Structures are given as C-alpha cells and as structure tokens.
mmCIF file of C-alpha atoms in Angstrom:
data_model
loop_
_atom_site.group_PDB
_atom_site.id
_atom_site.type_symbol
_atom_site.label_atom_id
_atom_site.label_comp_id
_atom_site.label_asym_id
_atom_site.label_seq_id
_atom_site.Cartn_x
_atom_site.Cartn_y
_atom_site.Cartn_z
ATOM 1 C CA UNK A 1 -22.526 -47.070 -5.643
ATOM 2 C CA UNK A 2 -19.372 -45.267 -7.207
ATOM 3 C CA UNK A 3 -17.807 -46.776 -10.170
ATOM 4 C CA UNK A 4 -14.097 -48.007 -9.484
ATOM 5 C CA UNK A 5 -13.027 -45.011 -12.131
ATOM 6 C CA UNK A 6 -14.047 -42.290 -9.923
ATOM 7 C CA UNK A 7 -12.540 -44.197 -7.111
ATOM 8 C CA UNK A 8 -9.302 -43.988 -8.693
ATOM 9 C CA UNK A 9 -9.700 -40.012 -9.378
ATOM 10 C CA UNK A 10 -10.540 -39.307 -6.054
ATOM 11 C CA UNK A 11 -7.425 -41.243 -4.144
ATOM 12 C CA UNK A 12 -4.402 -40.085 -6.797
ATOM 13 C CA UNK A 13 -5.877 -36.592 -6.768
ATOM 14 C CA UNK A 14 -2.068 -35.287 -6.851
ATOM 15 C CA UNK A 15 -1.760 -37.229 -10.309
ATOM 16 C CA UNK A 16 -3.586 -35.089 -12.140
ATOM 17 C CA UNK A 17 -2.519 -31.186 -13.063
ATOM 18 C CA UNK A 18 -5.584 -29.657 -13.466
ATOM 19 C CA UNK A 19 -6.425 -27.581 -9.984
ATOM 20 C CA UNK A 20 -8.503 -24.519 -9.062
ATOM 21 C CA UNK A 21 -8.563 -22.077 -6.085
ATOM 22 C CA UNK A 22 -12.737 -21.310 -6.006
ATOM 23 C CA UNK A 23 -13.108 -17.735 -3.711
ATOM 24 C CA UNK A 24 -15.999 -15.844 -3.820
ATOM 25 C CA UNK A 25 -15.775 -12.289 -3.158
ATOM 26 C CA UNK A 26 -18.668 -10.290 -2.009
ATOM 27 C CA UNK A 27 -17.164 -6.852 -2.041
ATOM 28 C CA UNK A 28 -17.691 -4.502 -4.304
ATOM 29 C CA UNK A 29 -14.016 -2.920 -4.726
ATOM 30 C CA UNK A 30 -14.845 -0.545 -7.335
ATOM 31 C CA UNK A 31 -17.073 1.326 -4.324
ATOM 32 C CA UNK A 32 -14.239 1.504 -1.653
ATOM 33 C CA UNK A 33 -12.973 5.343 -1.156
ATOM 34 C CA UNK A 34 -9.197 4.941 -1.614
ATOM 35 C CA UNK A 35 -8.751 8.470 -1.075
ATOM 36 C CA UNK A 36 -9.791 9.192 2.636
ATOM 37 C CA UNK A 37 -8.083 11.120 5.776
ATOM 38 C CA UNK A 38 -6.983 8.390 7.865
ATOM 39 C CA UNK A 39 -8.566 8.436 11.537
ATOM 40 C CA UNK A 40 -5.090 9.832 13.051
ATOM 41 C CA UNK A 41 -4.569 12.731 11.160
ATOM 42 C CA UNK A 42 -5.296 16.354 13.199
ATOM 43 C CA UNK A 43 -6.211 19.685 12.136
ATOM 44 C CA UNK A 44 -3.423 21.474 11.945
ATOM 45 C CA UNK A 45 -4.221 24.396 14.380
ATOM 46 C CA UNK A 46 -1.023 26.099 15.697
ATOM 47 C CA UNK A 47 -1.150 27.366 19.263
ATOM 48 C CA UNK A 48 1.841 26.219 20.738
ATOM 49 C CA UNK A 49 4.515 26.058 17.534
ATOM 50 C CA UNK A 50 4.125 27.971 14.618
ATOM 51 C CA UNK A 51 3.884 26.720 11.121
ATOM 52 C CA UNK A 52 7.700 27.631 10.680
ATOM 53 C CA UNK A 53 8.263 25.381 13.814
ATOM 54 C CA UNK A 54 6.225 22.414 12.036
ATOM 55 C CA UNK A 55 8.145 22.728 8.619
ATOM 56 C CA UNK A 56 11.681 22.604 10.930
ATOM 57 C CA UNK A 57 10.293 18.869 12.511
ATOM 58 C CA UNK A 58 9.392 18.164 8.772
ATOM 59 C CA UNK A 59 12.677 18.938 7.480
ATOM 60 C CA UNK A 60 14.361 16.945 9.830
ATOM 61 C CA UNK A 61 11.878 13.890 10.206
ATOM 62 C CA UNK A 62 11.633 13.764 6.563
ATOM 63 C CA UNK A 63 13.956 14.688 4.579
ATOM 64 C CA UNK A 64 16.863 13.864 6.950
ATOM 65 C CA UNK A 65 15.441 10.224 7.803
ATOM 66 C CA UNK A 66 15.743 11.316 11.856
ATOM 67 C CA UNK A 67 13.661 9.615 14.143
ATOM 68 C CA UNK A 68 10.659 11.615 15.954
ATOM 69 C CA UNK A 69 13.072 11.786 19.471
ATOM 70 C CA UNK A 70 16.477 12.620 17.520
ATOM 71 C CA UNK A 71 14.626 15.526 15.916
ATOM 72 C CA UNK A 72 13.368 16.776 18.916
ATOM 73 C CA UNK A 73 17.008 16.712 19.901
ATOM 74 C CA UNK A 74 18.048 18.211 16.972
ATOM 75 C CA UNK A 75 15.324 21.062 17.657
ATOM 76 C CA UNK A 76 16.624 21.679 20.987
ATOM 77 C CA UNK A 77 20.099 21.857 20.118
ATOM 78 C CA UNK A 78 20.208 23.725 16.857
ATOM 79 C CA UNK A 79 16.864 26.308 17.708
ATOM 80 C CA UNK A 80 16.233 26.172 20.901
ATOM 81 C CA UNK A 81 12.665 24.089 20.440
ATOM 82 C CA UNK A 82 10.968 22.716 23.135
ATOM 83 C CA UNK A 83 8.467 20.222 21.436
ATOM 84 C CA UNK A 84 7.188 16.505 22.198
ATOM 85 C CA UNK A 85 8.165 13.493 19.991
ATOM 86 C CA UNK A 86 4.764 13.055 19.594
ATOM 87 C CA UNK A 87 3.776 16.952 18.573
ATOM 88 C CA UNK A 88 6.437 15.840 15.623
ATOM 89 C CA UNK A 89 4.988 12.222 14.843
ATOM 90 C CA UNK A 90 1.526 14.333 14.479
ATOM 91 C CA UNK A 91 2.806 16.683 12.193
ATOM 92 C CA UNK A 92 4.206 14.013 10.190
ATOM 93 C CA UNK A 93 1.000 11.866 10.163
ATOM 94 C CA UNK A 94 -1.252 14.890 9.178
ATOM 95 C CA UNK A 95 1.016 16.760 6.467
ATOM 96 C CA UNK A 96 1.145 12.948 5.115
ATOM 97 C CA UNK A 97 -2.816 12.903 5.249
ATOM 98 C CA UNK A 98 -2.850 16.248 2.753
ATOM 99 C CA UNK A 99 -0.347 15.896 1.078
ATOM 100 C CA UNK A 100 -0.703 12.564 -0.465
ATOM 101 C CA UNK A 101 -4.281 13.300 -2.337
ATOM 102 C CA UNK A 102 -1.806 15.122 -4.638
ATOM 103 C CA UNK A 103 0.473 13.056 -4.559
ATOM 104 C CA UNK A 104 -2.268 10.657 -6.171
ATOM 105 C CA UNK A 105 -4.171 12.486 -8.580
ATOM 106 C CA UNK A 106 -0.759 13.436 -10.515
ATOM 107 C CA UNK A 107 -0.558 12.965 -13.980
ATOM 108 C CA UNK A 108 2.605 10.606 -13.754
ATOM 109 C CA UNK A 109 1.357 9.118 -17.655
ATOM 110 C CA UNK A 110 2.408 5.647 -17.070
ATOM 111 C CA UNK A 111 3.725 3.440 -19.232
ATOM 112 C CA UNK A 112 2.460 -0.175 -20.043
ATOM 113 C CA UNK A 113 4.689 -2.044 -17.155
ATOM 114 C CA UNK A 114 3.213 -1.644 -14.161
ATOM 115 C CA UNK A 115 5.362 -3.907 -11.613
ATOM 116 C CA UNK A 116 3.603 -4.779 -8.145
ATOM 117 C CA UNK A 117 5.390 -5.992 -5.211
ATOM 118 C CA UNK A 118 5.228 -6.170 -1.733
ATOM 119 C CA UNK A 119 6.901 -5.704 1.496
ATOM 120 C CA UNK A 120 6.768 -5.768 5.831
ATOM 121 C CA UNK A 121 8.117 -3.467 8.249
ATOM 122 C CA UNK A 122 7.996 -4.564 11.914
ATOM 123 C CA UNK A 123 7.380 -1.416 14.890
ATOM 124 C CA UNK A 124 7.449 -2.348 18.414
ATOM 125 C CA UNK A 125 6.445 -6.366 17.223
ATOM 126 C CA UNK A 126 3.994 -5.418 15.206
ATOM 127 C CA UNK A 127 4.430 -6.634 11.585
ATOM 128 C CA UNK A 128 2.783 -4.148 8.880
ATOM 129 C CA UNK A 129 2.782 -4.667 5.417
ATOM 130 C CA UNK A 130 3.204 -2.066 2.413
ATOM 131 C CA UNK A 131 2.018 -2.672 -1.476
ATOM 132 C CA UNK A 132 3.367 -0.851 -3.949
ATOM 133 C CA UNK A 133 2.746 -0.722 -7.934
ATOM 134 C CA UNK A 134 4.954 1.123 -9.711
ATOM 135 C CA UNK A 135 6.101 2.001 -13.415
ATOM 136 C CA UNK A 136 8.481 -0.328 -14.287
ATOM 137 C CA UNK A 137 10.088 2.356 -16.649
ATOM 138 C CA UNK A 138 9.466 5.872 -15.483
ATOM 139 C CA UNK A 139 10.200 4.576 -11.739
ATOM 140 C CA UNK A 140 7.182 6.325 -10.342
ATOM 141 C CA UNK A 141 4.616 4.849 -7.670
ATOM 142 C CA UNK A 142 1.339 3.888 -9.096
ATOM 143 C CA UNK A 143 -0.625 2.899 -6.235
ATOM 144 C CA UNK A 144 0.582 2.020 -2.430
ATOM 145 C CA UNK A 145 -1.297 0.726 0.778
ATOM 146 C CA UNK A 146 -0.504 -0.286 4.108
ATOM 147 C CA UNK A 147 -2.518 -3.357 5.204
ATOM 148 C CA UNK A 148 -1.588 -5.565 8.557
ATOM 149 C CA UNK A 149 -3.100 -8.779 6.418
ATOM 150 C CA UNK A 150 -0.871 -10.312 3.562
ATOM 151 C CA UNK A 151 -4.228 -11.197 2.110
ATOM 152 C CA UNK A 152 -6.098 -10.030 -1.469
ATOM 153 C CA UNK A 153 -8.028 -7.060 -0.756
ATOM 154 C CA UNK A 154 -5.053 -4.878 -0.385
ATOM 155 C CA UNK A 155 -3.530 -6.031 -3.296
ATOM 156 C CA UNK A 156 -6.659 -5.367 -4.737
ATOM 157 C CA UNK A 157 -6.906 -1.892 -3.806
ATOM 158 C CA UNK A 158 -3.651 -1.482 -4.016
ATOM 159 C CA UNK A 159 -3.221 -2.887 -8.559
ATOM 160 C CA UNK A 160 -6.777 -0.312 -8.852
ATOM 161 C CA UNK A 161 -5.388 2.623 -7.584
ATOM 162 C CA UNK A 162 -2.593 1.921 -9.789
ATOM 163 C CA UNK A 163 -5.187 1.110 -12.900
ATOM 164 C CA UNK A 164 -6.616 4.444 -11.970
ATOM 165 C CA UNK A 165 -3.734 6.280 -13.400
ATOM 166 C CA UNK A 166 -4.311 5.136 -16.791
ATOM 167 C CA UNK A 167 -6.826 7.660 -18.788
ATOM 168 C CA UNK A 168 -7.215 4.737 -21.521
ATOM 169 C CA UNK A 169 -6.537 1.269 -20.076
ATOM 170 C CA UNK A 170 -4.100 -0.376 -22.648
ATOM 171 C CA UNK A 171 -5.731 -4.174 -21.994
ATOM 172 C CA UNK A 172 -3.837 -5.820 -24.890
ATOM 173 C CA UNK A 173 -0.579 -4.077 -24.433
ATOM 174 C CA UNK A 174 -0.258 -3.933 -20.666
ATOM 175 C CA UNK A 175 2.474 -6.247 -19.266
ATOM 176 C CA UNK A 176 2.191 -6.445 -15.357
ATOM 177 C CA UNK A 177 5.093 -7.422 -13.727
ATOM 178 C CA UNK A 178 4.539 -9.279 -10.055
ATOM 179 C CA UNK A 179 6.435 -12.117 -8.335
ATOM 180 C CA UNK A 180 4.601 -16.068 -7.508
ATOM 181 C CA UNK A 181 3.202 -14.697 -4.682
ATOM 182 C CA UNK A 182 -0.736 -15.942 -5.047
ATOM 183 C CA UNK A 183 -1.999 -13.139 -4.454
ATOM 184 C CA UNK A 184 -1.395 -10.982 -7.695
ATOM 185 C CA UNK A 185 -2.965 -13.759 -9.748
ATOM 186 C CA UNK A 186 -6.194 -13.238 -7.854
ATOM 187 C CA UNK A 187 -6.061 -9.355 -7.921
ATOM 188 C CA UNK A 188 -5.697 -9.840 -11.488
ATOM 189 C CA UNK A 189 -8.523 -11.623 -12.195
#
C-alpha cells in the first residue's frame, strides 16, 4: 500500500528540479593506448616513386588543400608524374600515422583554459565526427579524435589526451571551457 504522498511524487515528477543521469562505465580509460598506428597506415617502402615523389603529393595534398585526384593532375601537368589517387591518399594516411606521435608528445605548456568542442564532416554519406581540446590562449590543440559515435568515450579520450599535456594538473585553477552539449559534463566527471 503506497501512501497518497509518494503518489503525488511519482505523477508530477516534472515538478520537482532535482534530476540525475545514473551511467555506469566499465572501462578503464586510463588503460586505452591513445597513441597507436591506425590499421590503414603502410610502410613506406618506395619502389615505384621515390621519397622526393611522395613529399611533391604531400606538398600539394597538404599544404595546398588539393584533393587526392587534382594533385595527381597537378603531378602530371607540372612533373610529368604518373601516380594513382590512391598511391597519394596512402602517403597522406601514413606520413599522418608518424608524424602525429610528435605532434603529441610536444611540449606546447598549456595554459589553464583548455576549451573542448566538437564537430562532423560528412564523406561519401558517411557522417564522422572530430573532438578537439585546445588552449584557449596559446591557440594550440591539446588533444583530437575522430569517432563515428557522438557519444562519451571519445570525449573522454579525447579531454585525457588533452589532461596529458599538463606536467602538474592545476585542479583548482583550471577553467574548462565546453558548450551544453551533455557530453562534456560526463567526461568531466
């Protein structure tokens, strides 16, 4: 038999203002690798191009912002190149794959505003997202990942790699800067 009181509580529910999410996580995130090859990078073996062939597609790709087919156009025209869209979209993928451990383990010495935010990018249909933490004063990346979830455990991995720049956490100074998005309160916690 339930007392008319509790009856009351459990109907107007959206009366009262104190809620909770309850999750339960059962992964450890502190024992994920953050720092491995991803499965499409290739050794870089040269047989058909040399390495001053791969640094031309890089140039171009990269620093020029020109798709994988215009710079094999732009290789034909300008050098003479005969190479695949895809030879280039390897190179990319496995110069990206070396590159960035050092791109990670540099000392940036980041300040205490951290700012977190995420974003999509669609290829072909396919909606991926990217998560990003970055000083809010020195304008450098803290931490990034590319997830195809809008979920927490990117986030997640995403706000430690970022914590993992600090060499002494400052847990009474830091101010981290995110938007409403749910989320970022649950990575924080």
């Amino acid at each position: 038999m339930t007392s008319p009181k509790y009856k009351k509580l459990t109907v107007d529910k959206h009366k009262f203002k104190l809620h909770y999410i309850y999750r339960e996580f059962t992964t450890n995130y502190f024992d994920v690798d953050l720092f491995s090859m991803p499965k499409c990078a290739k050794p870089l073996k040269f047989r058909n191009f040399s390495s001053h062939v791969m640094g031309l597609c890089l140039t171009y790709n990269i620093n020029l912002g020109l798709s994988t087919r215009r710079t094999v156009l732009a290789l034909w025209e300008i050098h003479g190149v005969k190479i695949s869209h895809v030879m280039v979209s390897r190179y990319a993928i496995t110069v990206a794959a070396l590159v960035k451990p050092f791109v990670d383990n540099y000392d940036c010495k980041p300040t205490d505003y951290p700012a977190a935010n995420e974003t999509y990018t669609k290829v072909k249909g396919t909606t991926q997202y990217i998560w990003l933490v970055m000083d809010a004063i020195k304008k450098s990346i803290l931490g990034c990942q590319a997830s195809y979830s809008q979920d927490a455990w990117p986030c997640i991995l995403t706000i430690r790699m970022a914590f993992d720049k600090f060499k002494k956490f400052p847990s009474e100074s830091l101010k981290f800067i995110a938007d409403v998005y749910t989320v970022y309160k649950l990575a924080e916690q």
